[in-house]
Amino acid sequence: MHKPLRLALATATAVALTGGLLTFSAVNATAADSTHVPQADFNGDGIGDVAFSAAGAYVSGHKNAGQLVVLYGTATGVSSAKRSTISQNTAGNPGTAETGDAFGSETAYADFNGDGYDDLAVGSPGEDVGSDVDGGGLVILWGSASGITGKGVGIADPAPSSHDYWGKNLAAGDFDGDGKADLAVGSSAATIYVFKGGFNSSGTAGGRYTIKPAIQSGNGANGPLNLTAGDVNGDKRTDLVVDGFETETSYGWNRNYYIPGTASGLSLASAQALKPGVITAIGDINGDGYGDIVSGAQWDTTTSDGTAIPDSGKGGKVWVTYGSDGGPTTSTGITQDTGNVPGTAESKDWFGYELDLGDINGDGFLDLAIGVAGENIGSAVNTGAVTVLYGTSSGLDTTSGAQGFAQSTPGVPGNDENDDMFGADVKLDDVTGDGKADLIVGSYENDGNGAVTYLPSDGTVITTTGSRAVAPSTSGVSTTGTPSFGANFAD
Ligand SMILES: [Ca+2]
Ligand SMILES: [Ca+2]
Ligand SMILES: [Ca+2]
Ligand SMILES: [Ca+2]
C-alpha cells in the first residue's frame, strides 16, 4: 500500500522536516456547523449522502488517476446499490483521467449555486497543467435530482506559478455571512484562496481574496494540512481552522490557527493559535450554541531522538477546545487512558487519526467518532478501531457511554488484519433520514483496496444491527493497485 499521510506525518513530526514526506494522498478536512449537523444532500431527497475518495484508483489503465464515489442515503442506509462513481472521464466532468491526477483525493460540499442541491468541490492535486507538473486541478460538480452526475465546471488556479497541488485542501462555509457558500482552497503554499459564494453555471465566483496564516510552506510542509469550517463564536459567520506546521522551530511541530469569519470574510486580525492536531472537526458538543473544536494529534510523546513533542499523549491525544462568543476558550486533552475511554494508550495507536462530530442519539449534543487507525488487536498490527464518545451539557463524556468498534467486534463486517487501518476516516452523518447520525468508517482493507463500513444509529447508540461493508469491487472501482477506496470522506 502507498504510505498514507498520517504515517508520513507521524514520521515528519518525529524528525525535523526534510522534505518530500508529506503528500496529498490522504489529506482530509472536516467541516461542521455549530448549530446543526450539516450533511450533504446531493439529490435533494432529504436524506444525507456521503461522498469519498478512491484517489488511487486506476482509470482506463492510468495509475492513481482517481475516482470519486457518492453513496446516497436511503431508509436502510448506504450501500453500493444507490451510488455514483465518477472519474475525470465521466461525461460532463472537466479534465481527463491521467496517471497520478489523484482526482477525488479532497472534497468539500455545499450548495455553491443556491439551487437547493448540494454540490461537491473536488480536487485533483496531482493534475499536470500544461507543463506544470502537479499543478493541481479543482472542479465543482453540481448536485441534481439525480445526485452528482459528473456535470461540473473547473475552478482555475489564479496563481499557478506560485504553488503546486492546487485543490489539495478544501473547506466550504459562509465566511462572510451573506447567505452564500464560499470555498477556501489550499495548495503547496501557505496562502489560502477564498472564493466568495454566488458561483454561476460557468463556475465564476462572487469574488475572491486570500489569507496567509503563519504556517510553513516549504521544507516538506507543503502548505496547510487541513482546512476545517465551522462557527466557533456563534455569530452565524463560518470560521476556519487551519491545521499546519509552525514556522519558527527546527522541528516541524504542528500548529493550528482559528481564523474568524467577519462581514468582509475571513480575517487574520483576530486569529488565535490552537492546540495541535492534523485533523479537525467543529461542532457544538455541549449545546451552548458555540461550535467546539476537536483536533487529533495522533503521534506519541517524543520524537525518534527523544525530544519531547509539545501537547502530545502516548498513542495519540484528542484536543477539545470549547467555543464562546469570543472564539476558542479552554482545551481538554483526551487519550485512551482518560476515564473510561476504550483501549489502553500504547505507542503508535494513532488515537485521533480521524474525527467527526454528529448527533447519534438526537439529544442536541454532538457526539464524537475517533479513528484509532494504528490500534493493534491480537496479532493484527495496525488493524485499527473506532471510539465513540457522547456529548453532554458539560462536554464530552469520557466516564460513561463510550463505545468501541473494530472488525472483530461481533456484527461488524470483516476481520482484524494487518494494516487494515479501520478508522482511517470516520463520518457521523444521518444517512437513513431518522435525524440520528450513523457511523461510516473508512479503512485500507485488503492491502489498500479500501472499504467503507456502515454502522447505523438505533436512535440511542451506534449498533451493528443492519451494518454492512461497501467494497470497491461492487462500486465500479478497480482493485488494481491501491485505490484507497474510502480513505477520505467529503466534509
Ligand atoms: Ca440525499
Ligand atoms: Ca447546487
Ligand atoms: Ca463565526
Ligand atoms: Ca459549544
PDB file of N, CA, C and O in Angstrom, residues 5-6 9 26-33 106 170-171 225-232 239-244 254-259 274-283 285 291-299 317-321 328 352-357 368-369 425-427 488-491:
ATOM      1  N   LEU A   5      -0.998   9.678   4.500  1.00  0.00           N
ATOM      2  CA  LEU A   5      -0.484  10.924   5.055  1.00  0.00           C
ATOM      3  C   LEU A   5      -0.152  10.801   6.528  1.00  0.00           C
ATOM      4  O   LEU A   5       0.854  11.297   6.970  1.00  0.00           O
ATOM      5  N   ARG A   6      -1.027  10.140   7.286  1.00  0.00           N
ATOM      6  CA  ARG A   6      -0.813  10.157   8.730  1.00  0.00           C
ATOM      7  C   ARG A   6       0.471   9.430   9.095  1.00  0.00           C
ATOM      8  O   ARG A   6       1.139   9.804  10.022  1.00  0.00           O
ATOM      9  N   LEU A   9       3.056  11.780   8.240  1.00  0.00           N
ATOM     10  CA  LEU A   9       3.051  12.897   9.165  1.00  0.00           C
ATOM     11  C   LEU A   9       3.660  12.500  10.492  1.00  0.00           C
ATOM     12  O   LEU A   9       4.416  13.258  11.087  1.00  0.00           O
ATOM     13  N   ALA A  26      -3.714  11.534   1.210  1.00  0.00           N
ATOM     14  CA  ALA A  26      -4.853  11.284   2.095  1.00  0.00           C
ATOM     15  C   ALA A  26      -5.181  12.528   2.917  1.00  0.00           C
ATOM     16  O   ALA A  26      -5.657  12.447   4.023  1.00  0.00           O
ATOM     17  N   VAL A  27      -4.924  13.673   2.345  1.00  0.00           N
ATOM     18  CA  VAL A  27      -5.241  14.908   3.042  1.00  0.00           C
ATOM     19  C   VAL A  27      -6.749  14.971   3.269  1.00  0.00           C
ATOM     20  O   VAL A  27      -7.527  14.563   2.438  1.00  0.00           O
ATOM     21  N   ASN A  28      -7.124  15.467   4.393  1.00  0.00           N
ATOM     22  CA  ASN A  28      -8.527  15.397   4.771  1.00  0.00           C
ATOM     23  C   ASN A  28      -8.961  16.719   5.389  1.00  0.00           C
ATOM     24  O   ASN A  28      -8.168  17.493   5.850  1.00  0.00           O
ATOM     25  N   ALA A  29     -10.234  16.934   5.393  1.00  0.00           N
ATOM     26  CA  ALA A  29     -10.794  18.083   6.072  1.00  0.00           C
ATOM     27  C   ALA A  29     -12.157  17.696   6.611  1.00  0.00           C
ATOM     28  O   ALA A  29     -12.808  16.813   6.087  1.00  0.00           O
ATOM     29  N   THR A  30     -12.558  18.343   7.656  1.00  0.00           N
ATOM     30  CA  THR A  30     -13.827  18.025   8.274  1.00  0.00           C
ATOM     31  C   THR A  30     -14.552  19.325   8.576  1.00  0.00           C
ATOM     32  O   THR A  30     -14.028  20.165   9.268  1.00  0.00           O
ATOM     33  N   ALA A  31     -15.707  19.496   8.049  1.00  0.00           N
ATOM     34  CA  ALA A  31     -16.471  20.703   8.289  1.00  0.00           C
ATOM     35  C   ALA A  31     -17.713  20.382   9.095  1.00  0.00           C
ATOM     36  O   ALA A  31     -18.299  19.330   8.954  1.00  0.00           O
ATOM     37  N   ALA A  32     -18.077  21.262   9.953  1.00  0.00           N
ATOM     38  CA  ALA A  32     -19.338  21.127  10.655  1.00  0.00           C
ATOM     39  C   ALA A  32     -19.786  22.520  11.038  1.00  0.00           C
ATOM     40  O   ALA A  32     -19.000  23.448  11.047  1.00  0.00           O
ATOM     41  N   ASP A  33     -21.032  22.693  11.347  1.00  0.00           N
ATOM     42  CA  ASP A  33     -21.539  23.978  11.770  1.00  0.00           C
ATOM     43  C   ASP A  33     -21.898  23.870  13.236  1.00  0.00           C
ATOM     44  O   ASP A  33     -22.088  22.781  13.762  1.00  0.00           O
ATOM     45  N   GLU A 106      -9.504  15.099  -2.398  1.00  0.00           N
ATOM     46  CA  GLU A 106     -10.037  16.071  -1.439  1.00  0.00           C
ATOM     47  C   GLU A 106     -11.370  16.592  -1.960  1.00  0.00           C
ATOM     48  O   GLU A 106     -11.505  16.884  -3.157  1.00  0.00           O
ATOM     49  N   LEU A 170      -9.602  21.719   0.909  1.00  0.00           N
ATOM     50  CA  LEU A 170     -10.839  22.429   0.596  1.00  0.00           C
ATOM     51  C   LEU A 170     -11.694  22.546   1.854  1.00  0.00           C
ATOM     52  O   LEU A 170     -11.735  21.616   2.666  1.00  0.00           O
ATOM     53  N   ALA A 171     -12.359  23.678   2.010  1.00  0.00           N
ATOM     54  CA  ALA A 171     -13.363  23.822   3.070  1.00  0.00           C
ATOM     55  C   ALA A 171     -14.422  24.786   2.574  1.00  0.00           C
ATOM     56  O   ALA A 171     -14.104  25.818   1.979  1.00  0.00           O
ATOM     57  N   LEU A 225      -2.242  21.483   6.186  1.00  0.00           N
ATOM     58  CA  LEU A 225      -2.536  20.053   6.261  1.00  0.00           C
ATOM     59  C   LEU A 225      -4.030  19.829   6.097  1.00  0.00           C
ATOM     60  O   LEU A 225      -4.460  18.857   5.489  1.00  0.00           O
ATOM     61  N   ASN A 226      -4.797  20.717   6.690  1.00  0.00           N
ATOM     62  CA  ASN A 226      -6.242  20.601   6.628  1.00  0.00           C
ATOM     63  C   ASN A 226      -6.886  21.955   6.838  1.00  0.00           C
ATOM     64  O   ASN A 226      -6.358  22.792   7.571  1.00  0.00           O
ATOM     65  N   LEU A 227      -8.028  22.148   6.224  1.00  0.00           N
ATOM     66  CA  LEU A 227      -8.879  23.310   6.444  1.00  0.00           C
ATOM     67  C   LEU A 227     -10.219  22.800   6.950  1.00  0.00           C
ATOM     68  O   LEU A 227     -10.788  21.873   6.371  1.00  0.00           O
ATOM     69  N   THR A 228     -10.714  23.419   8.017  1.00  0.00           N
ATOM     70  CA  THR A 228     -11.980  22.973   8.609  1.00  0.00           C
ATOM     71  C   THR A 228     -12.869  24.174   8.862  1.00  0.00           C
ATOM     72  O   THR A 228     -12.427  25.165   9.462  1.00  0.00           O
ATOM     73  N   ALA A 229     -14.113  24.094   8.431  1.00  0.00           N
ATOM     74  CA  ALA A 229     -15.065  25.189   8.565  1.00  0.00           C
ATOM     75  C   ALA A 229     -16.082  24.898   9.663  1.00  0.00           C
ATOM     76  O   ALA A 229     -16.538  23.766   9.815  1.00  0.00           O
ATOM     77  N   GLY A 230     -16.432  25.928  10.430  1.00  0.00           N
ATOM     78  CA  GLY A 230     -17.471  25.811  11.454  1.00  0.00           C
ATOM     79  C   GLY A 230     -17.594  27.131  12.192  1.00  0.00           C
ATOM     80  O   GLY A 230     -16.691  27.966  12.149  1.00  0.00           O
ATOM     81  N   ASP A 231     -18.727  27.319  12.886  1.00  0.00           N
ATOM     82  CA  ASP A 231     -18.946  28.597  13.574  1.00  0.00           C
ATOM     83  C   ASP A 231     -18.607  28.448  15.059  1.00  0.00           C
ATOM     84  O   ASP A 231     -19.400  27.928  15.834  1.00  0.00           O
ATOM     85  N   VAL A 232     -17.434  28.921  15.434  1.00  0.00           N
ATOM     86  CA  VAL A 232     -16.939  28.749  16.806  1.00  0.00           C
ATOM     87  C   VAL A 232     -17.450  29.864  17.720  1.00  0.00           C
ATOM     88  O   VAL A 232     -17.699  29.653  18.900  1.00  0.00           O
ATOM     89  N   ASP A 239     -16.322  30.193  10.633  1.00  0.00           N
ATOM     90  CA  ASP A 239     -14.913  30.428  10.936  1.00  0.00           C
ATOM     91  C   ASP A 239     -14.096  29.279  10.337  1.00  0.00           C
ATOM     92  O   ASP A 239     -14.631  28.241   9.964  1.00  0.00           O
ATOM     93  N   LEU A 240     -12.792  29.494  10.241  1.00  0.00           N
ATOM     94  CA  LEU A 240     -11.921  28.496   9.619  1.00  0.00           C
ATOM     95  C   LEU A 240     -10.815  28.098  10.591  1.00  0.00           C
ATOM     96  O   LEU A 240     -10.213  28.969  11.235  1.00  0.00           O
ATOM     97  N   VAL A 241     -10.571  26.808  10.702  1.00  0.00           N
ATOM     98  CA  VAL A 241      -9.389  26.338  11.426  1.00  0.00           C
ATOM     99  C   VAL A 241      -8.409  25.782  10.396  1.00  0.00           C
ATOM    100  O   VAL A 241      -8.773  24.952   9.557  1.00  0.00           O
ATOM    101  N   VAL A 242      -7.183  26.290  10.462  1.00  0.00           N
ATOM    102  CA  VAL A 242      -6.106  25.854   9.566  1.00  0.00           C
ATOM    103  C   VAL A 242      -5.142  24.988  10.367  1.00  0.00           C
ATOM    104  O   VAL A 242      -4.572  25.444  11.360  1.00  0.00           O
ATOM    105  N   ASP A 243      -5.004  23.741   9.962  1.00  0.00           N
ATOM    106  CA  ASP A 243      -4.001  22.858  10.549  1.00  0.00           C
ATOM    107  C   ASP A 243      -2.749  22.950   9.683  1.00  0.00           C
ATOM    108  O   ASP A 243      -2.817  22.745   8.472  1.00  0.00           O
ATOM    109  N   GLY A 244      -1.622  23.253  10.319  1.00  0.00           N
ATOM    110  CA  GLY A 244      -0.390  23.366   9.547  1.00  0.00           C
ATOM    111  C   GLY A 244       0.822  23.141  10.422  1.00  0.00           C
ATOM    112  O   GLY A 244       0.711  22.645  11.537  1.00  0.00           O
ATOM    113  N   ASN A 254       3.446  20.677  14.621  1.00  0.00           N
ATOM    114  CA  ASN A 254       2.136  21.051  14.099  1.00  0.00           C
ATOM    115  C   ASN A 254       1.548  22.196  14.933  1.00  0.00           C
ATOM    116  O   ASN A 254       1.711  22.244  16.145  1.00  0.00           O
ATOM    117  N   ARG A 255       0.922  23.116  14.270  1.00  0.00           N
ATOM    118  CA  ARG A 255       0.279  24.248  14.955  1.00  0.00           C
ATOM    119  C   ARG A 255      -0.973  24.620  14.177  1.00  0.00           C
ATOM    120  O   ARG A 255      -0.946  24.680  12.952  1.00  0.00           O
ATOM    121  N   ASN A 256      -2.033  24.868  14.923  1.00  0.00           N
ATOM    122  CA  ASN A 256      -3.302  25.196  14.284  1.00  0.00           C
ATOM    123  C   ASN A 256      -3.719  26.620  14.619  1.00  0.00           C
ATOM    124  O   ASN A 256      -3.362  27.155  15.665  1.00  0.00           O
ATOM    125  N   TYR A 257      -4.479  27.194  13.717  1.00  0.00           N
ATOM    126  CA  TYR A 257      -4.958  28.554  13.895  1.00  0.00           C
ATOM    127  C   TYR A 257      -6.459  28.625  13.661  1.00  0.00           C
ATOM    128  O   TYR A 257      -6.991  28.016  12.732  1.00  0.00           O
ATOM    129  N   TYR A 258      -7.094  29.408  14.518  1.00  0.00           N
ATOM    130  CA  TYR A 258      -8.510  29.752  14.367  1.00  0.00           C
ATOM    131  C   TYR A 258      -8.584  31.110  13.690  1.00  0.00           C
ATOM    132  O   TYR A 258      -7.958  32.072  14.148  1.00  0.00           O
ATOM    133  N   ILE A 259      -9.314  31.187  12.590  1.00  0.00           N
ATOM    134  CA  ILE A 259      -9.441  32.431  11.836  1.00  0.00           C
ATOM    135  C   ILE A 259     -10.930  32.744  11.705  1.00  0.00           C
ATOM    136  O   ILE A 259     -11.659  32.046  10.993  1.00  0.00           O
ATOM    137  N   LEU A 274      -4.055  27.483  18.330  1.00  0.00           N
ATOM    138  CA  LEU A 274      -4.812  26.421  18.983  1.00  0.00           C
ATOM    139  C   LEU A 274      -3.888  25.273  19.372  1.00  0.00           C
ATOM    140  O   LEU A 274      -2.734  25.207  18.943  1.00  0.00           O
ATOM    141  N   LYS A 275      -4.415  24.346  20.145  1.00  0.00           N
ATOM    142  CA  LYS A 275      -3.703  23.103  20.416  1.00  0.00           C
ATOM    143  C   LYS A 275      -3.482  22.346  19.103  1.00  0.00           C
ATOM    144  O   LYS A 275      -4.179  22.584  18.109  1.00  0.00           O
ATOM    145  N   PRO A 276      -2.523  21.415  19.078  1.00  0.00           N
ATOM    146  CA  PRO A 276      -2.194  20.746  17.821  1.00  0.00           C
ATOM    147  C   PRO A 276      -3.208  19.696  17.411  1.00  0.00           C
ATOM    148  O   PRO A 276      -4.187  19.424  18.108  1.00  0.00           O
ATOM    149  N   GLY A 277      -2.917  19.088  16.272  1.00  0.00           N
ATOM    150  CA  GLY A 277      -3.774  18.076  15.671  1.00  0.00           C
ATOM    151  C   GLY A 277      -3.776  18.287  14.177  1.00  0.00           C
ATOM    152  O   GLY A 277      -3.782  19.429  13.719  1.00  0.00           O
ATOM    153  N   VAL A 278      -3.747  17.219  13.420  1.00  0.00           N
ATOM    154  CA  VAL A 278      -3.695  17.376  11.971  1.00  0.00           C
ATOM    155  C   VAL A 278      -5.016  17.057  11.317  1.00  0.00           C
ATOM    156  O   VAL A 278      -5.139  17.102  10.097  1.00  0.00           O
ATOM    157  N   ILE A 279      -5.999  16.730  12.116  1.00  0.00           N
ATOM    158  CA  ILE A 279      -7.348  16.591  11.592  1.00  0.00           C
ATOM    159  C   ILE A 279      -8.269  17.266  12.594  1.00  0.00           C
ATOM    160  O   ILE A 279      -8.075  17.156  13.796  1.00  0.00           O
ATOM    161  N   THR A 280      -9.219  18.016  12.098  1.00  0.00           N
ATOM    162  CA  THR A 280     -10.060  18.828  12.970  1.00  0.00           C
ATOM    163  C   THR A 280     -11.521  18.676  12.577  1.00  0.00           C
ATOM    164  O   THR A 280     -11.842  18.492  11.404  1.00  0.00           O
ATOM    165  N   ALA A 281     -12.380  18.719  13.574  1.00  0.00           N
ATOM    166  CA  ALA A 281     -13.825  18.807  13.352  1.00  0.00           C
ATOM    167  C   ALA A 281     -14.351  19.929  14.234  1.00  0.00           C
ATOM    168  O   ALA A 281     -13.785  20.210  15.294  1.00  0.00           O
ATOM    169  N   ILE A 282     -15.400  20.590  13.779  1.00  0.00           N
ATOM    170  CA  ILE A 282     -16.021  21.669  14.550  1.00  0.00           C
ATOM    171  C   ILE A 282     -17.514  21.403  14.657  1.00  0.00           C
ATOM    172  O   ILE A 282     -18.168  21.120  13.649  1.00  0.00           O
ATOM    173  N   GLY A 283     -18.046  21.485  15.861  1.00  0.00           N
ATOM    174  CA  GLY A 283     -19.475  21.311  16.080  1.00  0.00           C
ATOM    175  C   GLY A 283     -19.782  21.532  17.545  1.00  0.00           C
ATOM    176  O   GLY A 283     -18.885  21.547  18.388  1.00  0.00           O
ATOM    177  N   ILE A 285     -20.679  20.510  20.894  1.00  0.00           N
ATOM    178  CA  ILE A 285     -20.722  19.310  21.739  1.00  0.00           C
ATOM    179  C   ILE A 285     -21.561  19.553  22.990  1.00  0.00           C
ATOM    180  O   ILE A 285     -22.324  18.685  23.418  1.00  0.00           O
ATOM    181  N   GLY A 291     -19.707  26.518  18.374  1.00  0.00           N
ATOM    182  CA  GLY A 291     -19.017  25.353  17.858  1.00  0.00           C
ATOM    183  C   GLY A 291     -17.753  25.069  18.659  1.00  0.00           C
ATOM    184  O   GLY A 291     -17.030  25.988  19.042  1.00  0.00           O
ATOM    185  N   ASP A 292     -17.517  23.818  18.909  1.00  0.00           N
ATOM    186  CA  ASP A 292     -16.341  23.387  19.657  1.00  0.00           C
ATOM    187  C   ASP A 292     -15.369  22.735  18.673  1.00  0.00           C
ATOM    188  O   ASP A 292     -15.777  22.122  17.692  1.00  0.00           O
ATOM    189  N   ILE A 293     -14.087  22.907  18.932  1.00  0.00           N
ATOM    190  CA  ILE A 293     -13.049  22.452  18.003  1.00  0.00           C
ATOM    191  C   ILE A 293     -12.415  21.179  18.553  1.00  0.00           C
ATOM    192  O   ILE A 293     -11.961  21.153  19.703  1.00  0.00           O
ATOM    193  N   VAL A 294     -12.389  20.143  17.751  1.00  0.00           N
ATOM    194  CA  VAL A 294     -11.776  18.878  18.148  1.00  0.00           C
ATOM    195  C   VAL A 294     -10.654  18.586  17.162  1.00  0.00           C
ATOM    196  O   VAL A 294     -10.860  18.641  15.947  1.00  0.00           O
ATOM    197  N   SER A 295      -9.453  18.307  17.679  1.00  0.00           N
ATOM    198  CA  SER A 295      -8.322  18.027  16.787  1.00  0.00           C
ATOM    199  C   SER A 295      -7.585  16.778  17.251  1.00  0.00           C
ATOM    200  O   SER A 295      -7.436  16.537  18.449  1.00  0.00           O
ATOM    201  N   GLY A 296      -7.112  16.002  16.296  1.00  0.00           N
ATOM    202  CA  GLY A 296      -6.420  14.750  16.593  1.00  0.00           C
ATOM    203  C   GLY A 296      -4.913  14.892  16.415  1.00  0.00           C
ATOM    204  O   GLY A 296      -4.443  15.209  15.327  1.00  0.00           O
ATOM    205  N   ALA A 297      -4.184  14.684  17.501  1.00  0.00           N
ATOM    206  CA  ALA A 297      -2.711  14.702  17.482  1.00  0.00           C
ATOM    207  C   ALA A 297      -2.273  13.263  17.751  1.00  0.00           C
ATOM    208  O   ALA A 297      -2.030  12.870  18.882  1.00  0.00           O
ATOM    209  N   GLN A 298      -2.199  12.470  16.682  1.00  0.00           N
ATOM    210  CA  GLN A 298      -2.150  11.020  16.867  1.00  0.00           C
ATOM    211  C   GLN A 298      -0.767  10.457  17.117  1.00  0.00           C
ATOM    212  O   GLN A 298      -0.598   9.266  17.234  1.00  0.00           O
ATOM    213  N   TRP A 299       0.226  11.335  17.232  1.00  0.00           N
ATOM    214  CA  TRP A 299       1.593  10.856  17.427  1.00  0.00           C
ATOM    215  C   TRP A 299       1.878  10.615  18.912  1.00  0.00           C
ATOM    216  O   TRP A 299       1.056  10.899  19.777  1.00  0.00           O
ATOM    217  N   LYS A 317      -3.382  11.905  21.129  1.00  0.00           N
ATOM    218  CA  LYS A 317      -4.236  12.699  22.016  1.00  0.00           C
ATOM    219  C   LYS A 317      -5.232  13.479  21.177  1.00  0.00           C
ATOM    220  O   LYS A 317      -4.892  13.983  20.102  1.00  0.00           O
ATOM    221  N   VAL A 318      -6.467  13.558  21.665  1.00  0.00           N
ATOM    222  CA  VAL A 318      -7.503  14.373  21.017  1.00  0.00           C
ATOM    223  C   VAL A 318      -7.746  15.598  21.883  1.00  0.00           C
ATOM    224  O   VAL A 318      -8.026  15.486  23.083  1.00  0.00           O
ATOM    225  N   TRP A 319      -7.582  16.767  21.266  1.00  0.00           N
ATOM    226  CA  TRP A 319      -7.808  18.028  21.975  1.00  0.00           C
ATOM    227  C   TRP A 319      -9.209  18.555  21.678  1.00  0.00           C
ATOM    228  O   TRP A 319      -9.615  18.622  20.509  1.00  0.00           O
ATOM    229  N   VAL A 320      -9.911  18.948  22.728  1.00  0.00           N
ATOM    230  CA  VAL A 320     -11.231  19.549  22.599  1.00  0.00           C
ATOM    231  C   VAL A 320     -11.145  20.971  23.130  1.00  0.00           C
ATOM    232  O   VAL A 320     -10.745  21.182  24.278  1.00  0.00           O
ATOM    233  N   THR A 321     -11.467  21.933  22.283  1.00  0.00           N
ATOM    234  CA  THR A 321     -11.424  23.341  22.668  1.00  0.00           C
ATOM    235  C   THR A 321     -12.828  23.912  22.497  1.00  0.00           C
ATOM    236  O   THR A 321     -13.352  23.962  21.385  1.00  0.00           O
ATOM    237  N   PRO A 328     -12.343  30.532  20.543  1.00  0.00           N
ATOM    238  CA  PRO A 328     -11.903  29.357  21.310  1.00  0.00           C
ATOM    239  C   PRO A 328     -11.560  29.717  22.755  1.00  0.00           C
ATOM    240  O   PRO A 328     -11.035  30.802  23.033  1.00  0.00           O
ATOM    241  N   GLY A 352      -6.990   9.399  17.325  1.00  0.00           N
ATOM    242  CA  GLY A 352      -7.246  10.717  16.756  1.00  0.00           C
ATOM    243  C   GLY A 352      -6.793  10.862  15.320  1.00  0.00           C
ATOM    244  O   GLY A 352      -6.686  11.975  14.806  1.00  0.00           O
ATOM    245  N   TYR A 353      -6.547   9.729  14.677  1.00  0.00           N
ATOM    246  CA  TYR A 353      -6.139   9.728  13.262  1.00  0.00           C
ATOM    247  C   TYR A 353      -7.185  10.425  12.394  1.00  0.00           C
ATOM    248  O   TYR A 353      -6.859  11.096  11.417  1.00  0.00           O
ATOM    249  N   GLU A 354      -8.441  10.228  12.752  1.00  0.00           N
ATOM    250  CA  GLU A 354      -9.549  10.934  12.095  1.00  0.00           C
ATOM    251  C   GLU A 354     -10.629  11.204  13.121  1.00  0.00           C
ATOM    252  O   GLU A 354     -10.684  10.544  14.167  1.00  0.00           O
ATOM    253  N   LEU A 355     -11.504  12.174  12.820  1.00  0.00           N
ATOM    254  CA  LEU A 355     -12.536  12.606  13.747  1.00  0.00           C
ATOM    255  C   LEU A 355     -13.765  13.032  12.976  1.00  0.00           C
ATOM    256  O   LEU A 355     -13.654  13.547  11.861  1.00  0.00           O
ATOM    257  N   ASP A 356     -14.933  12.864  13.578  1.00  0.00           N
ATOM    258  CA  ASP A 356     -16.111  13.570  13.062  1.00  0.00           C
ATOM    259  C   ASP A 356     -17.133  13.691  14.177  1.00  0.00           C
ATOM    260  O   ASP A 356     -17.159  12.887  15.110  1.00  0.00           O
ATOM    261  N   LEU A 357     -17.949  14.729  14.070  1.00  0.00           N
ATOM    262  CA  LEU A 357     -18.995  15.011  15.040  1.00  0.00           C
ATOM    263  C   LEU A 357     -20.358  14.816  14.408  1.00  0.00           C
ATOM    264  O   LEU A 357     -20.568  15.169  13.240  1.00  0.00           O
ATOM    265  N   LEU A 368     -18.841  12.338  19.243  1.00  0.00           N
ATOM    266  CA  LEU A 368     -17.564  12.326  18.531  1.00  0.00           C
ATOM    267  C   LEU A 368     -17.146  10.901  18.187  1.00  0.00           C
ATOM    268  O   LEU A 368     -17.103  10.031  19.065  1.00  0.00           O
ATOM    269  N   ALA A 369     -16.840  10.681  16.914  1.00  0.00           N
ATOM    270  CA  ALA A 369     -16.208   9.429  16.487  1.00  0.00           C
ATOM    271  C   ALA A 369     -14.722   9.693  16.300  1.00  0.00           C
ATOM    272  O   ALA A 369     -14.333  10.696  15.693  1.00  0.00           O
ATOM    273  N   ASP A 425     -10.723   6.827   8.096  1.00  0.00           N
ATOM    274  CA  ASP A 425     -11.583   8.009   8.126  1.00  0.00           C
ATOM    275  C   ASP A 425     -12.876   7.610   8.827  1.00  0.00           C
ATOM    276  O   ASP A 425     -13.220   6.422   8.862  1.00  0.00           O
ATOM    277  N   VAL A 426     -13.537   8.575   9.419  1.00  0.00           N
ATOM    278  CA  VAL A 426     -14.807   8.337  10.093  1.00  0.00           C
ATOM    279  C   VAL A 426     -15.773   9.463   9.746  1.00  0.00           C
ATOM    280  O   VAL A 426     -15.352  10.592   9.480  1.00  0.00           O
ATOM    281  N   LYS A 427     -17.052   9.145   9.730  1.00  0.00           N
ATOM    282  CA  LYS A 427     -18.073  10.135   9.412  1.00  0.00           C
ATOM    283  C   LYS A 427     -19.288   9.822  10.267  1.00  0.00           C
ATOM    284  O   LYS A 427     -19.668   8.652  10.413  1.00  0.00           O
ATOM    285  N   ASN A 488     -10.880   9.085   2.340  1.00  0.00           N
ATOM    286  CA  ASN A 488     -11.177  10.478   2.699  1.00  0.00           C
ATOM    287  C   ASN A 488     -12.614  10.817   2.355  1.00  0.00           C
ATOM    288  O   ASN A 488     -12.993  10.836   1.185  1.00  0.00           O
ATOM    289  N   PHE A 489     -13.413  11.096   3.370  1.00  0.00           N
ATOM    290  CA  PHE A 489     -14.812  11.469   3.161  1.00  0.00           C
ATOM    291  C   PHE A 489     -14.935  12.969   2.948  1.00  0.00           C
ATOM    292  O   PHE A 489     -14.181  13.760   3.523  1.00  0.00           O
ATOM    293  N   ALA A 490     -15.912  13.369   2.151  1.00  0.00           N
ATOM    294  CA  ALA A 490     -16.196  14.792   1.943  1.00  0.00           C
ATOM    295  C   ALA A 490     -16.749  15.400   3.214  1.00  0.00           C
ATOM    296  O   ALA A 490     -17.533  14.781   3.935  1.00  0.00           O
ATOM    297  N   ASP A 491     -16.318  16.639   3.484  1.00  0.00           N
ATOM    298  CA  ASP A 491     -16.825  17.368   4.646  1.00  0.00           C
ATOM    299  C   ASP A 491     -17.385  18.701   4.199  1.00  0.00           C
ATOM    300  O   ASP A 491     -17.091  19.171   3.124  1.00  0.00           O
TER     301      ASP A 491
END
